[in-house]
Structure formats: C-alpha cells, structure tokens
PDB file of C-alpha atoms in Angstrom:
ATOM      1  CA  MET A 601     -23.942 145.124  98.434  1.00  0.00           C
ATOM      2  CA  MET A 602     -24.455 143.501 101.819  1.00  0.00           C
ATOM      3  CA  THR A 603     -24.110 139.922 100.450  1.00  0.00           C
ATOM      4  CA  GLN A 604     -20.717 141.011  98.869  1.00  0.00           C
ATOM      5  CA  ALA A 605     -19.330 142.139 102.141  1.00  0.00           C
ATOM      6  CA  PHE A 606     -20.640 138.821 103.899  1.00  0.00           C
ATOM      7  CA  LEU A 607     -18.971 136.713 101.065  1.00  0.00           C
ATOM      8  CA  ASN A 608     -15.797 138.673 101.617  1.00  0.00           C
ATOM      9  CA  LEU A 609     -15.815 138.115 105.365  1.00  0.00           C
ATOM     10  CA  ARG A 610     -16.583 134.619 104.999  1.00  0.00           C
ATOM     11  CA  SER A 611     -13.890 134.007 102.599  1.00  0.00           C
ATOM     12  CA  SER A 612     -11.442 135.612 105.001  1.00  0.00           C
ATOM     13  CA  PHE A 613     -12.806 133.693 107.831  1.00  0.00           C
ATOM     14  CA  TYR A 614     -12.133 130.520 105.987  1.00  0.00           C
ATOM     15  CA  LEU A 615      -8.597 131.642 104.696  1.00  0.00           C
ATOM     16  CA  ILE A 616      -7.605 132.270 108.360  1.00  0.00           C
ATOM     17  CA  PHE A 617      -9.164 129.159 109.781  1.00  0.00           C
ATOM     18  CA  ILE A 618      -7.092 126.899 107.022  1.00  0.00           C
ATOM     19  CA  LEU A 619      -3.956 128.926 107.449  1.00  0.00           C
ATOM     20  CA  SER A 620      -4.283 128.138 111.409  1.00  0.00           C
ATOM     21  CA  LEU A 621      -4.544 124.506 110.673  1.00  0.00           C
ATOM     22  CA  LEU A 622      -1.281 124.638 108.531  1.00  0.00           C
ATOM     23  CA  PHE A 623       0.788 126.601 110.789  1.00  0.00           C
ATOM     24  CA  CYS A 624      -0.575 126.571 114.406  1.00  0.00           C
ATOM     25  CA  LYS A 625      -0.005 123.162 115.630  1.00  0.00           C
ATOM     26  CA  PRO A 626      -1.374 122.285 118.806  1.00  0.00           C
ATOM     27  CA  GLU A 627       1.311 121.637 121.715  1.00  0.00           C
ATOM     28  CA  GLY A 628       1.769 118.035 122.953  1.00  0.00           C
ATOM     29  CA  PRO A 629       0.755 117.475 126.530  1.00  0.00           C
ATOM     30  CA  VAL A 630       2.736 119.577 128.845  1.00  0.00           C
ATOM     31  CA  SER A 631       4.087 117.620 131.792  1.00  0.00           C
ATOM     32  CA  ASP A 632       4.800 118.851 135.452  1.00  0.00           C
ATOM     33  CA  PHE A 633       8.274 117.046 135.315  1.00  0.00           C
ATOM     34  CA  TYR A 634      11.069 119.315 136.504  1.00  0.00           C
ATOM     35  CA  PRO A 635      12.917 120.406 133.508  1.00  0.00           C
ATOM     36  CA  GLU A 636      16.518 119.881 134.470  1.00  0.00           C
ATOM     37  CA  PRO A 637      18.520 116.789 135.007  1.00  0.00           C
ATOM     38  CA  LEU A 638      19.545 115.966 138.542  1.00  0.00           C
ATOM     39  CA  PRO A 639      22.896 114.299 139.625  1.00  0.00           C
ATOM     40  CA  THR A 640      22.832 110.596 140.416  1.00  0.00           C
ATOM     41  CA  LEU A 641      25.048 109.241 143.163  1.00  0.00           C
ATOM     42  CA  ALA A 642      27.212 107.425 140.486  1.00  0.00           C
ATOM     43  CA  GLY A 643      27.951 110.814 139.080  1.00  0.00           C
ATOM     44  CA  GLY A 644      25.759 110.824 136.028  1.00  0.00           C
ATOM     45  CA  LYS A 645      22.682 112.801 135.494  1.00  0.00           C
ATOM     46  CA  GLU A 646      19.074 111.721 135.014  1.00  0.00           C
ATOM     47  CA  SER A 647      16.027 113.808 133.663  1.00  0.00           C
ATOM     48  CA  LEU A 648      12.525 112.892 134.729  1.00  0.00           C
ATOM     49  CA  GLU A 649      11.421 113.550 131.130  1.00  0.00           C
ATOM     50  CA  SER A 650      13.080 110.320 130.311  1.00  0.00           C
ATOM     51  CA  PHE A 651      10.471 108.408 132.178  1.00  0.00           C
ATOM     52  CA  GLN A 652       7.515 109.854 130.071  1.00  0.00           C
ATOM     53  CA  GLY A 653       5.111 107.004 129.597  1.00  0.00           C
ATOM     54  CA  LYS A 654       5.627 105.597 132.955  1.00  0.00           C
ATOM     55  CA  VAL A 655       4.193 106.251 136.303  1.00  0.00           C
ATOM     56  CA  VAL A 656       6.727 108.134 138.327  1.00  0.00           C
ATOM     57  CA  VAL A 657       7.038 107.841 142.242  1.00  0.00           C
ATOM     58  CA  LEU A 658       9.467 110.558 143.932  1.00  0.00           C
ATOM     59  CA  ASP A 659      10.483 109.974 147.592  1.00  0.00           C
ATOM     60  CA  PHE A 660      11.969 113.334 148.968  1.00  0.00           C
ATOM     61  CA  TRP A 661      14.187 112.421 151.933  1.00  0.00           C
ATOM     62  CA  ALA A 662      17.185 113.230 153.953  1.00  0.00           C
ATOM     63  CA  THR A 663      19.712 111.392 155.855  1.00  0.00           C
ATOM     64  CA  TRP A 664      18.942 113.021 159.191  1.00  0.00           C
ATOM     65  CA  CYS A 665      15.167 112.573 158.805  1.00  0.00           C
ATOM     66  CA  GLU A 666      13.644 109.575 161.007  1.00  0.00           C
ATOM     67  CA  PRO A 667      10.276 109.508 159.240  1.00  0.00           C
ATOM     68  CA  CYS A 668      12.045 109.207 155.929  1.00  0.00           C
ATOM     69  CA  ALA A 669      14.021 106.112 157.248  1.00  0.00           C
ATOM     70  CA  LYS A 670      10.659 104.634 158.447  1.00  0.00           C
ATOM     71  CA  ALA A 671       8.943 105.282 155.177  1.00  0.00           C
ATOM     72  CA  VAL A 672      11.466 103.301 153.262  1.00  0.00           C
ATOM     73  CA  PRO A 673      10.348  99.722 153.976  1.00  0.00           C
ATOM     74  CA  THR A 674       6.881 100.781 152.828  1.00  0.00           C
ATOM     75  CA  ILE A 675       8.141 102.280 149.584  1.00  0.00           C
ATOM     76  CA  ASN A 676      10.137  99.177 148.992  1.00  0.00           C
ATOM     77  CA  GLN A 677       7.045  97.057 149.428  1.00  0.00           C
ATOM     78  CA  TRP A 678       4.989  99.245 147.129  1.00  0.00           C
ATOM     79  CA  LYS A 679       7.873  99.104 144.718  1.00  0.00           C
ATOM     80  CA  ALA A 680       8.122  95.118 144.691  1.00  0.00           C
ATOM     81  CA  SER A 681       4.026  95.118 144.256  1.00  0.00           C
ATOM     82  CA  VAL A 682       4.021  97.029 140.955  1.00  0.00           C
ATOM     83  CA  SER A 683       5.431  96.377 137.462  1.00  0.00           C
ATOM     84  CA  THR A 684       8.852  97.898 136.476  1.00  0.00           C
ATOM     85  CA  THR A 685       7.435  98.090 132.984  1.00  0.00           C
ATOM     86  CA  ASP A 686       4.652 100.783 134.333  1.00  0.00           C
ATOM     87  CA  PHE A 687       6.399 102.294 137.431  1.00  0.00           C
ATOM     88  CA  VAL A 688       9.687 104.175 138.121  1.00  0.00           C
ATOM     89  CA  PHE A 689      10.630 104.882 141.766  1.00  0.00           C
ATOM     90  CA  ARG A 690      13.350 107.542 142.550  1.00  0.00           C
ATOM     91  CA  GLY A 691      14.487 109.166 145.778  1.00  0.00           C
ATOM     92  CA  ILE A 692      15.249 112.994 145.947  1.00  0.00           C
ATOM     93  CA  ASN A 693      18.045 113.427 148.444  1.00  0.00           C
ATOM     94  CA  THR A 694      17.643 116.899 150.137  1.00  0.00           C
ATOM     95  CA  ASP A 695      20.678 117.150 152.023  1.00  0.00           C
ATOM     96  CA  THR A 696      22.332 120.312 151.353  1.00  0.00           C
ATOM     97  CA  THR A 697      25.954 119.650 153.283  1.00  0.00           C
ATOM     98  CA  GLU A 698      26.346 116.022 153.532  1.00  0.00           C
ATOM     99  CA  PRO A 699      29.030 114.359 151.384  1.00  0.00           C
ATOM    100  CA  ILE A 700      27.832 111.855 148.797  1.00  0.00           C
ATOM    101  CA  GLU A 701      29.706 109.021 150.587  1.00  0.00           C
ATOM    102  CA  LYS A 702      27.313 109.538 153.685  1.00  0.00           C
ATOM    103  CA  ILE A 703      24.188 109.805 151.536  1.00  0.00           C
ATOM    104  CA  LYS A 704      25.434 106.472 149.782  1.00  0.00           C
ATOM    105  CA  LYS A 705      26.081 104.815 153.168  1.00  0.00           C
ATOM    106  CA  ASP A 706      22.646 105.933 154.611  1.00  0.00           C
ATOM    107  CA  ARG A 707      20.876 104.624 151.572  1.00  0.00           C
ATOM    108  CA  GLU A 708      22.431 101.376 151.942  1.00  0.00           C
ATOM    109  CA  ARG A 709      21.638 101.295 155.816  1.00  0.00           C
ATOM    110  CA  LEU A 710      18.112 101.981 155.012  1.00  0.00           C
ATOM    111  CA  LYS A 711      18.189  99.260 152.415  1.00  0.00           C
ATOM    112  CA  MET A 712      16.537 101.715 149.813  1.00  0.00           C
ATOM    113  CA  ASN A 713      16.075  99.768 146.726  1.00  0.00           C
ATOM    114  CA  TYR A 714      15.307 102.414 144.310  1.00  0.00           C
ATOM    115  CA  PRO A 715      17.978 104.851 142.907  1.00  0.00           C
ATOM    116  CA  THR A 716      18.380 108.190 144.554  1.00  0.00           C
ATOM    117  CA  LEU A 717      18.909 111.571 142.800  1.00  0.00           C
ATOM    118  CA  LEU A 718      20.707 114.641 144.490  1.00  0.00           C
ATOM    119  CA  ASP A 719      18.790 117.943 145.114  1.00  0.00           C
ATOM    120  CA  LYS A 720      21.534 119.828 147.146  1.00  0.00           C
ATOM    121  CA  ASP A 721      20.470 123.195 145.890  1.00  0.00           C
ATOM    122  CA  TRP A 722      16.752 122.401 146.703  1.00  0.00           C
ATOM    123  CA  LYS A 723      15.766 123.374 143.135  1.00  0.00           C
ATOM    124  CA  MET A 724      13.374 120.456 142.498  1.00  0.00           C
ATOM    125  CA  THR A 725      12.275 120.706 146.086  1.00  0.00           C
ATOM    126  CA  ASP A 726      11.256 124.241 145.506  1.00  0.00           C
ATOM    127  CA  PHE A 727       9.924 123.684 142.087  1.00  0.00           C
ATOM    128  CA  TYR A 728       7.378 121.313 143.428  1.00  0.00           C
ATOM    129  CA  GLN A 729       6.898 123.230 146.783  1.00  0.00           C
ATOM    130  CA  VAL A 730       7.849 120.397 148.926  1.00  0.00           C
ATOM    131  CA  GLU A 731       6.907 121.693 152.513  1.00  0.00           C
ATOM    132  CA  GLY A 732       8.313 118.682 154.527  1.00  0.00           C
ATOM    133  CA  ILE A 733       9.759 115.228 154.176  1.00  0.00           C
ATOM    134  CA  PRO A 734       9.119 112.415 153.569  1.00  0.00           C
ATOM    135  CA  CYS A 735       7.161 113.586 150.641  1.00  0.00           C
ATOM    136  CA  LEU A 736       5.888 111.308 147.961  1.00  0.00           C
ATOM    137  CA  LEU A 737       4.918 112.679 144.579  1.00  0.00           C
ATOM    138  CA  VAL A 738       3.308 110.579 141.910  1.00  0.00           C
ATOM    139  CA  PHE A 739       3.123 111.483 138.207  1.00  0.00           C
ATOM    140  CA  ASP A 740       0.807 109.941 135.819  1.00  0.00           C
ATOM    141  CA  ARG A 741       2.033 108.638 132.403  1.00  0.00           C
ATOM    142  CA  SER A 742       1.959 112.043 130.663  1.00  0.00           C
ATOM    143  CA  GLY A 743       3.918 113.613 133.525  1.00  0.00           C
ATOM    144  CA  LYS A 744       1.272 115.299 135.632  1.00  0.00           C
ATOM    145  CA  ILE A 745       1.244 115.260 139.434  1.00  0.00           C
ATOM    146  CA  VAL A 746      -1.727 113.046 140.547  1.00  0.00           C
ATOM    147  CA  TYR A 747      -0.806 112.494 144.039  1.00  0.00           C
ATOM    148  CA  ARG A 748       1.110 114.049 146.823  1.00  0.00           C
ATOM    149  CA  GLN A 749       1.671 112.616 150.328  1.00  0.00           C
ATOM    150  CA  TYR A 750       3.645 113.812 153.469  1.00  0.00           C
ATOM    151  CA  GLY A 751       4.800 111.131 155.682  1.00  0.00           C
ATOM    152  CA  LEU A 752       4.171 107.506 155.151  1.00  0.00           C
ATOM    153  CA  ALA A 753       3.347 104.601 157.385  1.00  0.00           C
ATOM    154  CA  SER A 754       3.005 100.871 156.741  1.00  0.00           C
ATOM    155  CA  SER A 755      -0.706 101.214 157.078  1.00  0.00           C
ATOM    156  CA  ASP A 756      -0.724 103.366 153.892  1.00  0.00           C
ATOM    157  CA  LEU A 757       0.602 100.686 151.783  1.00  0.00           C
ATOM    158  CA  SER A 758      -2.803  98.933 150.964  1.00  0.00           C
ATOM    159  CA  GLY A 759      -4.116 102.342 149.689  1.00  0.00           C
ATOM    160  CA  LEU A 760      -0.985 102.964 147.499  1.00  0.00           C
ATOM    161  CA  VAL A 761      -1.154  99.609 145.971  1.00  0.00           C
ATOM    162  CA  ILE A 762      -4.831 100.115 145.174  1.00  0.00           C
ATOM    163  CA  ARG A 763      -4.139 103.453 143.673  1.00  0.00           C
ATOM    164  CA  SER A 764      -1.284 102.128 141.708  1.00  0.00           C
ATOM    165  CA  HIS A 765      -3.725  99.881 139.723  1.00  0.00           C
ATOM    166  CA  VAL A 766      -5.519 103.189 138.524  1.00  0.00           C
ATOM    167  CA  TRP A 767      -2.391 105.042 137.738  1.00  0.00           C
ATOM    168  CA  ALA A 768      -1.155 101.915 135.804  1.00  0.00           C
ATOM    169  CA  ALA A 769      -4.425 101.587 133.750  1.00  0.00           C
ATOM    170  CA  SER A 770      -4.111 105.313 132.822  1.00  0.00           C
ATOM    171  CA  GLU A 771      -3.131 106.058 129.237  1.00  0.00           C
ATOM    172  CA  LEU A 772      -1.358 108.799 127.809  1.00  0.00           C
ATOM    173  CA  PRO A 773      -3.662 111.599 126.239  1.00  0.00           C
TER     174      PRO A 773
END
C-alpha cells in the first residue's frame, strides 16, 4: 500500500515537472534599461533597448552645469578610444525649461560628439536615481548597470579606458 502511494506521488511529480518544462519558459535576461523612448534633439525618439548587445554609456548633463562642460572633452576622448561596434554613447539632457535650440547650441559649444536625448520631466533621471550631474552610467551588453560615477576629470580617462576593455570583452548571458 505504501509503495502504491509512493508510485502515485512520483508519477504526479514527473507529470508536473514535464508540464513545467513545456509551459514555463524561463524569461530572458532582464535589463536595467529605461523602458520608454526619449525624445532626440532632431525631434525623433530613441529607446535604450535598441542598443542591447552593446556597452551603453549615458552622460547626464545640463546647459547650466559647469562640471558637465568640463567632463565633455574626457568623454569625447573616451569615445574616440573605443569601438563604435561595441559602444554607444548618449548624453541625457536634464534641463527642464530650456528650449531645444539653446540645448543644441550648448551641445555644439561644448563640442559634444555624441547624440543627446531629452529628459525634461526627469523620468529617466529619477528611474536611475541620479543624485547629481554630471553622472555617468555604464550598462553591459545585457543592459545591466555596471558602473556609476558622479563628476569626471581628465585624470579619470585611463581608468575608464581600462574598464572599457573589460566591458567590451563581456558577452551576453
């Protein structure tokens, strides 16, 4: 009698196990990418999800921010030192009231050689809990945040380049 109950239990277990393999598919890797597209300076929209498979660098900045302006040459040098096949750089402008024309002019004045997205409502800024600017966020190829830095000086460049080699060598899970 005990063996019949054991056999029934074992059969039920196998049935549940087989059904779970058929109907319960594991989710793919969940990224940390902000889920909504942001406006571009050109009037379009861009989503971070479209960069899945690349290392993504976000530079949170504002037109009035002097430390942000000082960070741009270092980010430009960093961008020039890595492969565009492996890396994507985007500025995230956090000005809430400045007109787009002013943001465009400041971007040109700063010689920022990477595109900028607009976060006028601070939705992305709040999503990532950015507590000050300039703020760099780096995402690995699967979309996970792997690095955060507030402020940026030219002396930080060599460390960022070294880390870039590690981030570029990472593979999707």
